[in-house]
Coordinates of C-alpha atoms in Angstrom, one line a residue:
M1 CA -68.1 -1.8 -11.9
T2 CA -66.8 -0.5 -8.6
E3 CA -66.1 -4.1 -7.4
E4 CA -64.2 -4.9 -10.6
N5 CA -62.1 -1.7 -10.2
K6 CA -61.3 -2.7 -6.7
L7 CA -60.2 -6.1 -7.8
D8 CA -58.0 -4.6 -10.5
I9 CA -56.3 -2.2 -8.0
L10 CA -55.7 -5.1 -5.6
T11 CA -54.2 -7.2 -8.4
V12 CA -51.8 -4.3 -9.4
S13 CA -50.8 -3.7 -5.8
D14 CA -50.0 -7.4 -5.4
Q15 CA -47.9 -7.5 -8.5
Q16 CA -46.0 -4.4 -7.3
Q17 CA -45.3 -6.0 -3.9
K18 CA -44.1 -9.2 -5.6
T19 CA -41.8 -7.1 -7.9
E20 CA -40.4 -5.2 -4.9
G21 CA -39.9 -8.4 -3.0
K22 CA -38.0 -9.9 -5.8
K23 CA -35.8 -6.8 -6.1
L24 CA -35.1 -6.9 -2.4
H25 CA -34.3 -10.6 -2.5
F26 CA -31.9 -10.0 -5.5
N27 CA -30.2 -7.1 -3.7
L28 CA -29.7 -9.2 -0.6
I29 CA -28.2 -12.1 -2.6
R30 CA -26.0 -9.7 -4.6
N31 CA -24.7 -7.6 -1.6
Y32 CA -24.3 -10.4 1.0
P33 CA -21.1 -12.0 -0.4
Q34 CA -19.5 -8.5 -0.8
K35 CA -20.3 -7.5 2.8
N36 CA -19.3 -10.9 4.0
A37 CA -15.9 -10.7 2.2
E38 CA -15.4 -7.2 3.7
I39 CA -15.9 -8.4 7.2
L40 CA -13.8 -11.6 6.8
S41 CA -10.9 -9.6 5.2
S42 CA -10.9 -7.0 7.9
Q43 CA -10.8 -9.7 10.6
Y44 CA -7.9 -11.3 8.9
G45 CA -6.1 -8.0 8.8
F46 CA -6.6 -7.3 12.5
N47 CA -5.3 -10.8 13.4
I48 CA -2.1 -10.5 11.5
F49 CA -1.7 -6.9 13.0
L50 CA -2.3 -8.0 16.6
A51 CA 0.1 -11.0 16.2
G52 CA 2.8 -8.6 14.9
L53 CA 2.2 -6.1 17.8
L54 CA 2.6 -8.9 20.3
L55 CA 5.9 -10.0 18.7
M56 CA 7.1 -6.4 18.9
F57 CA 6.0 -6.1 22.5
A58 CA 7.7 -9.3 23.5
W59 CA 10.9 -8.2 21.7
A60 CA 10.8 -4.8 23.4
I61 CA 10.6 -6.3 26.9
H62 CA 13.1 -9.0 26.2
A63 CA 10.7 -11.9 26.6
V64 CA 12.2 -15.3 26.9
G65 CA 12.6 -17.1 23.5
I66 CA 11.7 -14.0 21.4
T67 CA 14.5 -12.3 19.5
D68 CA 14.6 -9.7 16.8
R69 CA 15.1 -12.6 14.3
D70 CA 11.6 -13.8 15.0
L71 CA 10.1 -10.3 14.5
L72 CA 12.0 -9.6 11.3
S73 CA 11.1 -13.1 9.9
Y74 CA 7.4 -12.3 10.5
L75 CA 7.7 -8.9 8.7
I76 CA 9.7 -10.4 5.8
T77 CA 7.0 -13.1 5.3
L78 CA 4.2 -10.5 5.3
M79 CA 6.1 -8.3 2.7
L80 CA 6.8 -11.3 0.5
I81 CA 3.0 -12.2 0.5
Q82 CA 2.2 -8.6 -0.4
L83 CA 4.8 -8.6 -3.2
I84 CA 3.2 -11.7 -4.8
W85 CA -0.2 -10.2 -4.6
M86 CA 0.9 -6.9 -6.1
L87 CA 2.7 -8.6 -9.0
W88 CA -0.5 -10.7 -9.7
Y89 CA -2.6 -7.5 -9.7
I90 CA -0.3 -5.6 -11.9
F91 CA 0.0 -8.3 -14.5
R92 CA -3.8 -8.9 -14.5
S93 CA -4.3 -5.2 -15.0
Q94 CA -1.9 -5.1 -17.9
S95 CA -3.8 -7.9 -19.6
L96 CA -7.1 -6.1 -19.1
R97 CA -5.7 -2.6 -20.0
R98 CA -8.1 -2.3 -23.0
S99 CA -11.2 -2.7 -20.8
I100 CA -12.7 0.3 -19.1
I101 CA -11.7 0.5 -15.4
E102 CA -13.6 2.8 -13.2
K103 CA -11.6 5.5 -11.3
D104 CA -12.2 7.4 -8.1
T105 CA -11.2 10.9 -8.8
D106 CA -10.9 11.8 -5.1
A107 CA -8.4 9.0 -4.3
G108 CA -4.6 9.1 -5.0
A109 CA -4.1 12.7 -5.8
R110 CA -1.0 13.5 -7.8
W111 CA 0.5 15.7 -5.0
L112 CA -0.1 12.8 -2.5
R113 CA 1.7 10.4 -4.8
C114 CA 4.6 12.8 -5.2
G115 CA 4.9 13.1 -1.4
I116 CA 4.9 9.4 -0.9
T117 CA 7.6 9.0 -3.6
L118 CA 9.8 11.5 -1.8
F119 CA 9.4 9.6 1.5
A120 CA 10.1 6.4 -0.4
V121 CA 13.4 7.7 -1.8
I122 CA 14.6 8.5 1.8
T123 CA 13.3 5.1 2.9
L124 CA 15.6 3.5 0.2
I125 CA 18.5 5.5 1.6
L126 CA 17.7 4.1 5.1
D127 CA 17.6 0.6 3.7
S128 CA 21.0 1.1 2.1
F129 CA 22.4 2.2 5.5
K130 CA 20.9 -0.9 7.2
I131 CA 22.6 -3.1 4.5
G132 CA 25.9 -1.3 5.1
Y133 CA 25.5 -1.7 8.9
Y134 CA 24.8 -5.4 8.5
I135 CA 27.9 -5.9 6.2
G136 CA 30.0 -4.3 8.9
Y137 CA 28.7 -6.5 11.7
S138 CA 27.8 -9.6 9.6
E139 CA 29.9 -11.9 11.9
C140 CA 27.6 -11.4 14.9
L141 CA 24.2 -10.4 13.4
S142 CA 21.5 -12.8 12.3
I143 CA 20.9 -13.3 8.6
S144 CA 17.4 -11.9 9.0
E145 CA 18.9 -8.4 9.6
G146 CA 20.5 -8.5 6.2
I147 CA 17.5 -10.0 4.4
F148 CA 15.0 -7.5 5.9
P149 CA 16.4 -4.3 4.3
V150 CA 16.8 -6.1 0.9
T151 CA 13.2 -7.3 1.0
H152 CA 12.0 -3.9 2.2
T153 CA 13.8 -2.2 -0.7
V154 CA 12.0 -4.4 -3.3
H155 CA 8.7 -3.9 -1.4
T156 CA 9.1 -0.1 -1.4
L157 CA 9.9 0.1 -5.1
L158 CA 7.0 -2.1 -6.2
Q159 CA 4.5 -0.5 -3.8
V160 CA 5.3 3.0 -5.0
Y161 CA 4.8 1.8 -8.6
F162 CA 1.5 0.2 -7.6
L163 CA 0.2 3.3 -5.9
W164 CA 1.2 5.6 -8.8
F165 CA -0.7 3.6 -11.4
H166 CA -3.5 1.9 -9.4
A167 CA -4.4 4.1 -6.4
K168 CA -7.5 5.4 -8.2
D169 CA -8.8 2.0 -9.4
V170 CA -12.4 0.9 -8.4
I171 CA -12.0 -2.9 -8.5
Q172 CA -15.1 -4.8 -9.9
S173 CA -13.6 -8.2 -10.5
F174 CA -12.1 -10.9 -8.2
K175 CA -13.4 -8.7 -5.4
T176 CA -13.1 -11.2 -2.6
L177 CA -9.4 -12.0 -3.5
E178 CA -8.6 -8.3 -3.9
R179 CA -10.1 -7.5 -0.5
F180 CA -7.8 -9.9 1.2
G181 CA -4.8 -8.8 -0.8
L182 CA -5.4 -5.1 -0.1
I183 CA -6.2 -5.5 3.6
H184 CA -3.0 -7.6 3.9
A185 CA -1.1 -4.7 2.3
V186 CA -2.7 -2.2 4.7
F187 CA -1.8 -4.0 7.9
T188 CA 1.6 -4.9 6.6
N189 CA 2.4 -1.2 6.2
L190 CA 0.9 -0.5 9.6
L191 CA 3.2 -3.1 11.2
L192 CA 6.2 -1.7 9.4
W193 CA 5.1 1.7 10.7
A194 CA 4.8 0.4 14.2
N195 CA 8.2 -1.3 14.0
G196 CA 9.8 2.0 12.9
I197 CA 8.1 3.8 15.8
L198 CA 9.3 1.2 18.3
T199 CA 12.9 1.3 17.1
E200 CA 12.9 5.1 17.0
S201 CA 11.2 5.5 20.4
K202 CA 13.8 3.2 22.0
H203 CA 16.6 5.3 20.6
Q204 CA 14.9 8.5 21.9
L205 CA 14.4 7.0 25.3
N206 CA 18.0 5.9 25.5
E207 CA 19.1 9.5 24.7
H208 CA 16.8 10.8 27.4
K209 CA 18.2 8.4 29.9
E210 CA 21.7 9.5 29.0
R211 CA 20.8 13.1 29.7
L212 CA 19.3 12.1 33.0
I213 CA 22.5 10.3 34.0
T214 CA 24.5 13.4 33.0
L215 CA 22.3 15.5 35.3
G216 CA 23.1 13.2 38.2
F217 CA 20.1 10.8 38.3
S218 CA 21.0 7.3 39.3
N219 CA 19.3 3.8 39.1
I220 CA 18.6 4.3 35.4
T221 CA 19.0 1.2 33.2
M222 CA 20.1 1.7 29.6
D223 CA 18.6 -0.5 26.9
H224 CA 21.2 -0.9 24.1
H225 CA 21.1 -3.5 21.3
T226 CA 24.7 -3.2 20.3
P227 CA 26.4 -6.0 18.4
E228 CA 28.9 -8.1 20.3
C229 CA 31.7 -8.0 17.7
N230 CA 33.8 -5.3 16.1
C231 CA 32.9 -3.6 12.9
T232 CA 34.9 -4.6 9.8
S233 CA 34.4 -1.2 8.2
N234 CA 35.2 2.4 9.3
V235 CA 31.7 3.7 8.5
C236 CA 29.6 1.7 10.9
S237 CA 29.2 4.6 13.3
I238 CA 28.0 6.8 10.4
F239 CA 25.4 4.1 9.4
S240 CA 24.2 3.6 13.0
Q241 CA 23.8 7.3 13.7
G242 CA 22.3 8.1 10.3
I243 CA 19.7 5.4 10.5
Y244 CA 17.9 7.2 13.4
Y245 CA 17.7 10.6 11.5
L246 CA 16.0 8.9 8.6
Y247 CA 13.4 6.9 10.6
P248 CA 10.9 9.8 10.7
F249 CA 10.6 9.7 6.9
T250 CA 10.1 6.0 6.6
I251 CA 7.5 6.2 9.4
E252 CA 5.5 8.8 7.3
Y253 CA 6.0 6.7 4.2
H254 CA 4.3 3.6 5.7
I255 CA 1.4 5.5 7.2
L256 CA 0.7 7.3 4.0
A257 CA 0.9 4.0 2.0
S258 CA -1.5 2.3 4.4
T259 CA -4.1 5.2 4.1
M260 CA -4.0 5.1 0.3
L261 CA -4.3 1.3 0.3
Y262 CA -7.2 1.5 2.7
V263 CA -9.1 3.9 0.3
L264 CA -8.5 1.4 -2.5
W265 CA -9.9 -1.4 -0.3
K266 CA -13.0 0.7 0.6
N267 CA -13.6 1.4 -3.1
I268 CA -13.8 -2.3 -4.1
G269 CA -17.2 -2.9 -5.7
R270 CA -18.3 0.7 -5.2
T271 CA -20.5 2.4 -7.7
V272 CA -18.8 5.7 -8.5
K273 CA -21.0 8.7 -9.4
H274 CA -19.6 10.2 -12.5
H275 CA -19.4 13.9 -12.2
Q276 CA -17.2 16.6 -13.6
Q277 CA -14.1 16.8 -11.5
Q278 CA -12.4 20.1 -11.3
K279 CA -8.7 19.6 -11.6
I280 CA -6.5 21.0 -8.8
H281 CA -3.8 23.2 -10.0
F282 CA -0.9 24.6 -7.9
K283 CA -0.1 28.2 -8.8
F284 CA 2.4 30.2 -6.8
H285 CA 0.5 33.4 -7.2
G286 CA -0.7 35.9 -4.6
I287 CA 0.7 34.1 -1.5
T288 CA 3.8 36.2 -0.8
V289 CA 2.8 37.2 2.8
G290 CA 1.8 33.7 3.9
T291 CA 4.9 32.2 2.3
I292 CA 7.3 34.7 3.8
L293 CA 5.8 34.3 7.3
G294 CA 5.8 30.6 7.0
L295 CA 9.5 30.5 5.9
I296 CA 10.4 32.7 8.9
V297 CA 8.7 30.2 11.2
L298 CA 10.5 27.3 9.4
T299 CA 13.9 29.0 9.8
T300 CA 13.2 29.8 13.4
T301 CA 12.2 26.2 14.0
V302 CA 15.5 24.8 12.7
A303 CA 17.4 27.3 14.9
V304 CA 15.4 26.4 18.0
L305 CA 15.9 22.6 17.3
V306 CA 19.7 23.0 17.0
V307 CA 20.0 25.1 20.2
Y308 CA 17.7 22.8 22.1
L309 CA 19.6 19.6 21.2
I310 CA 22.9 21.3 22.1
Q311 CA 21.8 22.7 25.5
I312 CA 19.4 20.1 26.9
G313 CA 21.1 17.7 29.4
R314 CA 24.3 19.7 29.7
S315 CA 23.3 21.1 33.1
K316 CA 20.1 22.0 35.0
S317 CA 20.3 25.7 34.2
K318 CA 21.0 25.1 30.5
S319 CA 18.2 22.5 30.3
E320 CA 15.7 25.0 31.9
L321 CA 16.8 27.7 29.4
A322 CA 16.3 25.3 26.5
L323 CA 12.9 24.4 27.7
N324 CA 11.9 28.1 28.2
M325 CA 13.1 28.9 24.7
F326 CA 11.1 26.0 23.2
Y327 CA 7.9 26.9 25.0
I328 CA 8.1 30.6 24.1
Y329 CA 8.7 29.7 20.4
A330 CA 5.8 27.2 20.4
I331 CA 3.4 29.5 22.1
T332 CA 4.1 32.2 19.6
V333 CA 3.6 29.9 16.6
L334 CA 0.5 28.3 18.0
T335 CA -1.1 31.7 18.7
L336 CA -0.4 32.8 15.1
M337 CA -1.9 29.6 13.7
C338 CA -5.0 29.9 15.9
T339 CA -5.6 33.4 14.7
S340 CA -5.0 32.5 11.0
A341 CA -7.4 29.5 11.2
I342 CA -10.1 31.6 12.9
I343 CA -9.9 34.3 10.1
G344 CA -10.2 31.5 7.5
L345 CA -13.2 30.0 9.3
I346 CA -14.9 33.4 9.4
I347 CA -14.4 33.9 5.7
Y348 CA -15.8 30.5 4.9
R349 CA -18.9 31.1 7.1
M350 CA -19.5 34.4 5.4
E351 CA -19.9 32.6 2.1
N352 CA -23.2 30.8 1.6
K353 CA -22.0 27.6 0.1
S354 CA -23.3 24.1 0.5
L355 CA -21.2 21.1 1.7
D356 CA -20.4 18.1 -0.5
D357 CA -22.5 15.2 0.7
S358 CA -21.0 12.6 -1.6
E359 CA -19.9 9.4 0.0
S360 CA -16.2 9.5 -0.8
P361 CA -14.0 7.1 1.2
A362 CA -10.9 9.4 0.6
K363 CA -12.6 12.5 2.1
K364 CA -14.1 10.6 5.0
L365 CA -10.7 9.0 5.8
D366 CA -9.0 12.5 5.7
S367 CA -11.5 13.8 8.3
D368 CA -11.3 10.8 10.5
L369 CA -7.5 10.8 10.5
L370 CA -7.4 14.5 11.4
V371 CA -9.6 14.0 14.4
G372 CA -8.1 10.6 15.3
S373 CA -4.5 11.6 15.2
S374 CA -5.3 14.8 17.2
C375 CA -6.0 12.5 20.2
G376 CA -2.3 11.8 20.6
S377 CA -1.3 15.3 21.4
W378 CA -4.5 16.0 23.3
L379 CA -3.7 13.1 25.6
I380 CA -0.1 14.4 26.3
S381 CA -1.4 18.0 26.7
W382 CA -4.1 17.0 29.3
G383 CA -1.5 14.9 31.1
S384 CA 0.8 18.0 31.3
I385 CA -2.1 20.2 32.6
L386 CA -3.0 17.6 35.2
A387 CA 0.6 17.3 36.3
I388 CA 0.9 21.1 36.7
I389 CA -2.3 21.2 38.8
C390 CA -1.2 18.3 41.0
A391 CA 2.5 19.2 41.3
E392 CA 3.9 20.3 44.7
T393 CA 6.8 22.4 43.3
Y394 CA 6.7 24.6 40.2
P395 CA 9.9 25.2 38.2
D396 CA 10.1 28.4 36.1
Y397 CA 9.2 26.7 32.8
T398 CA 5.9 25.4 34.3
W399 CA 4.2 28.7 33.6
Y400 CA 5.2 28.3 29.9
N401 CA 4.2 24.7 29.8
L402 CA 0.6 25.4 30.9
P403 CA -0.3 27.9 28.1
Y404 CA 1.6 25.7 25.6
S405 CA -0.5 22.7 26.5
I406 CA -3.8 24.6 26.4
L407 CA -2.9 26.2 23.0
V408 CA -2.0 22.7 21.5
I409 CA -5.6 21.6 22.3
I410 CA -7.2 24.8 21.0
E411 CA -5.1 25.0 17.8
K412 CA -5.8 21.5 16.7
Y413 CA -9.5 22.0 17.4
I414 CA -9.7 25.1 15.2
Q415 CA -7.4 23.9 12.5
N416 CA -9.4 20.7 12.1
L417 CA -12.6 22.7 11.6
F418 CA -10.8 24.9 9.0
I419 CA -9.5 22.0 7.0
I420 CA -12.7 19.9 7.1
E421 CA -14.8 23.0 6.2
C422 CA -12.7 23.5 3.0
I423 CA -12.3 19.8 2.0
H424 CA -16.1 19.1 2.2
R425 CA -17.2 22.2 0.3
K426 CA -18.6 21.8 -3.2
E427 CA -16.3 22.8 -6.0
E428 CA -17.2 26.0 -7.8
E429 CA -18.6 25.8 -11.3
A430 CA -16.6 27.6 -14.0
I431 CA -17.7 31.2 -14.4
D432 CA -17.7 33.8 -17.1
E433 CA -18.7 31.4 -19.8
K434 CA -20.5 33.0 -22.8
P435 CA -22.0 30.6 -25.3
I436 CA -21.6 31.4 -28.9
E437 CA -23.9 29.5 -31.2
R438 CA -22.6 28.5 -34.6
I439 CA -23.2 25.7 -37.2
Y440 CA -20.2 23.4 -37.7
S441 CA -19.3 20.5 -39.9
V442 CA -17.2 17.7 -38.5
S443 CA -14.7 16.3 -40.9
T444 CA -12.5 13.2 -40.8
R445 CA -9.5 15.3 -40.2
S446 CA -10.9 16.2 -36.7
T447 CA -11.3 19.9 -37.6
L448 CA -14.3 22.1 -37.2
S449 CA -15.2 24.7 -39.8
L450 CA -17.7 27.5 -39.4
A451 CA -20.5 27.8 -41.8
S452 CA -20.8 31.5 -41.1
S453 CA -18.1 34.1 -41.1
S454 CA -16.8 34.7 -37.6
Y455 CA -13.4 34.9 -35.9
D456 CA -14.5 35.4 -32.3
V457 CA -14.1 31.8 -31.2
F458 CA -12.1 31.3 -28.1
N459 CA -9.5 28.6 -27.6
E460 CA -11.4 26.3 -25.3
S461 CA -14.0 23.5 -25.8
V462 CA -17.0 22.9 -28.0
T463 CA -20.1 21.0 -27.3
I464 CA -22.0 19.5 -30.2
C465 CA -25.2 17.5 -29.3
N466 CA -23.9 16.8 -25.8
K467 CA -20.5 15.7 -27.2
E468 CA -17.4 17.7 -26.4
F469 CA -14.7 18.6 -29.0
P470 CA -11.7 20.3 -27.4
Y471 CA -9.2 22.8 -28.8
I472 CA -10.9 24.9 -31.4
S473 CA -8.5 27.6 -32.6
N474 CA -9.0 30.5 -35.0
S475 CA -7.0 28.7 -37.6
D476 CA -9.8 26.0 -37.7
T477 CA -12.5 28.6 -38.5
A478 CA -11.3 29.5 -42.0
L479 CA -14.1 30.4 -44.4
G480 CA -15.0 28.1 -47.2
E481 CA -14.7 30.9 -49.8
E482 CA -10.9 31.2 -49.2
R483 CA -10.3 27.6 -50.3
G484 CA -10.3 26.0 -53.7
E485 CA -13.4 24.5 -55.1
E486 CA -12.0 21.0 -55.3
Q487 CA -10.8 21.1 -51.7
K488 CA -14.2 22.3 -50.6
N489 CA -16.0 19.4 -52.4
Q490 CA -13.6 16.9 -51.0
D491 CA -14.2 18.1 -47.5
N492 CA -17.9 18.1 -48.0
N493 CA -17.7 14.4 -49.0
N494 CA -15.7 13.5 -45.9
S495 CA -17.9 15.5 -43.4
I496 CA -21.0 15.0 -41.4
R497 CA -23.5 17.8 -41.6
L498 CA -25.1 18.8 -38.3
A499 CA -27.5 21.4 -39.5
P500 CA -30.2 20.8 -36.9
C501 CA -27.7 20.7 -34.1
T502 CA -26.9 23.6 -31.9
L503 CA -23.2 24.2 -31.2
S504 CA -22.0 26.2 -28.2
V505 CA -18.5 27.5 -27.8
Y506 CA -17.8 28.5 -24.2
A507 CA -15.2 31.1 -23.8
T508 CA -13.6 30.9 -20.3
R509 CA -11.5 33.8 -19.4
P510 CA -8.7 33.6 -16.8
E511 CA -10.2 34.6 -13.4
K512 CA -8.4 37.0 -11.1
L513 CA -8.1 36.2 -7.4
S514 CA -10.6 38.0 -5.2
K515 CA -9.5 39.4 -1.9
K516 CA -11.2 36.6 0.0
R517 CA -9.5 33.9 -2.1
R518 CA -6.1 35.7 -1.8
I519 CA -6.5 35.8 2.0
L520 CA -7.5 32.1 2.2
K521 CA -4.5 31.0 0.0
N522 CA -2.1 33.0 2.2
I523 CA -3.6 31.4 5.3
A524 CA -3.4 27.9 3.8
A525 CA 0.3 28.5 2.8
F526 CA 1.2 29.9 6.2
L527 CA -0.5 27.0 8.1
F528 CA 1.1 24.5 5.7
L529 CA 4.6 25.7 6.5
C530 CA 3.8 26.0 10.2
N531 CA 2.7 22.3 10.4
I532 CA 5.9 21.3 8.6
S533 CA 7.8 23.4 11.2
L534 CA 6.0 21.7 14.1
W535 CA 6.6 18.3 12.7
I536 CA 10.4 18.8 12.7
P537 CA 11.2 19.1 16.5
P538 CA 9.5 15.9 17.8
A539 CA 10.5 13.9 14.7
F540 CA 14.2 14.7 15.3
G541 CA 14.5 14.5 19.1
C542 CA 13.1 17.7 20.6
R543 CA 10.6 16.4 23.0
P544 CA 10.1 18.5 26.1
Q545 CA 7.6 16.0 27.4
Y546 CA 10.6 13.8 28.2
D547 CA 12.9 16.5 29.5
N548 CA 10.9 18.8 31.8
G549 CA 10.6 16.1 34.4
L550 CA 7.3 17.5 35.9
E551 CA 5.0 14.8 34.5
E552 CA 7.5 12.1 35.4
I553 CA 7.4 13.2 39.1
V554 CA 3.5 13.2 39.2
F555 CA 2.8 10.1 37.1
G556 CA 6.0 8.1 37.6
F557 CA 8.8 7.6 35.1
E558 CA 7.6 4.3 33.5
P559 CA 3.9 5.2 33.2
W560 CA 4.6 8.7 31.7
I561 CA 7.2 7.4 29.3
T562 CA 4.7 4.8 28.1
V563 CA 2.0 7.4 27.5
V564 CA 4.4 9.6 25.6
N565 CA 5.7 6.7 23.5
L566 CA 2.2 5.7 22.5
A567 CA 0.8 9.2 21.9
M568 CA 3.8 10.9 20.2
P569 CA 3.6 9.0 16.9
F570 CA 0.0 10.1 16.4
S571 CA 1.0 13.7 17.2
I572 CA 3.9 13.6 14.7
F573 CA 1.6 12.0 12.0
Y574 CA -1.0 14.7 12.6
R575 CA 1.3 17.4 11.6
M576 CA 2.3 15.8 8.3
H577 CA -1.2 14.8 7.5
S578 CA -2.4 18.3 8.3
A579 CA 0.3 19.7 5.9
S580 CA -0.9 17.5 3.1
S581 CA -4.5 18.5 3.7
L582 CA -3.6 22.1 3.8
F583 CA -1.9 21.8 0.5
E584 CA -5.2 20.6 -0.9
V585 CA -7.0 23.5 0.8
Y586 CA -4.6 25.9 -0.9
C587 CA -5.2 24.4 -4.3
K588 CA -9.0 24.5 -3.9
A589 CA -9.1 28.0 -2.3

């Protein structure tokens, strides 16, 4: 008997191993093409991105045989390919609109889509300025400079429509083709972002060189790309100047679009865990202090920017006064932001709440972008600190530049912790819910009637046998005795009796903000407006890293300008991305 039992056990274990082996083999066969397509598509994206970057670099250094026509033709081709793919996806989605399409609730938030729409509108204005500029100088400009803004306009309109209606999609069909289409769209937007940064940085560098020439520096070469003919219109100067004030918005538009498309690419073939998602509501309630302080900082920022741009480069004394003014303003704002973020972190640590461990591509990307984009300003700050240590002479503004650079590093470190702490916290369950058990009948007229006499049903949702029936009002709880006998019999014939089923009505009462939540909302509102304020100066030409001259003396003019031009776009993006994340923090607090 014992030997027979052993044989039976061995036979069962062998069968289990074979079954597990078949499952593993099936999973490998099923997952291999998907992983292979992900690797191939990402390599394709990197190749078209690197080719575009080399074209931009060759154009920037005036390489022989490379003109702006070649660069614009490459970008136009990429945009046309993306337009074809987006049209195909939209038409295919319309034909399959009756089928169930899985959605990622964490991706493509409404406030994010509203923000990208705002930037897209300003981008369309920029394209119209470029079209007007081309019309004025059409005699001596290549045709690609006229085709590019037209193509970019169509690309922007269709892409915003695509992101509005398909940013949450979890694609489960044609996955290989969709991976290549989406990664193409991601890197096309990154190239358009890089092209905007390059054009805007060249303009800022030329303005800096003009200020140096005014201050008496010599041997400085200007790099102007002015047309060789006269303008046929009187508004060409307005177009040429207005273009550079709109570039910061189109730069933010393309980086936001690329992040949303990247999340869509990561969601291809993903199995979404269906859970109850708490809707994020924006309510302007209880944030008076944070809003007022933030608006004061925003107003001060605009004033400092105007004075800085007027005074810098006029003379040595005026330039030093403008630098001192900026550093004092920035030190004050950064100190307040550090203090606010520390208070918010202390409040979060006092609450014993677990973190959300769900594998959401949108949340992971938010955290990675916060830390990754911080490296730009950290690089510039450490360069300034090293230049101050190694410098032989110290102007007056040096002693403001040192604490400013240190505070930039500390503030980003603390603010990143505060934002990530909130974003990755589990959402609170609804509280103050009191179940009221009643027996209901469900009729064909989608009404629920009480079998017992009661009028204390709240206007929320009803759960019957694990099915939810929303919007029960007191008018739907009329007693059967108040109706006519014929009407009662007719309703009984058209109804489904659920006598054995328990029905629970949950009465959710409006919750008042606690002191902790009120403080967190004020902190989030204040930090949101402060990040918007700190985005404005570098985006519109206030860049003391160019103008103080200390770093240029230590590192050399060309190396330091290269470092600033590479790092500054990430620093500018960090502020806008932090503002969008803090808006989410405010809504969830």
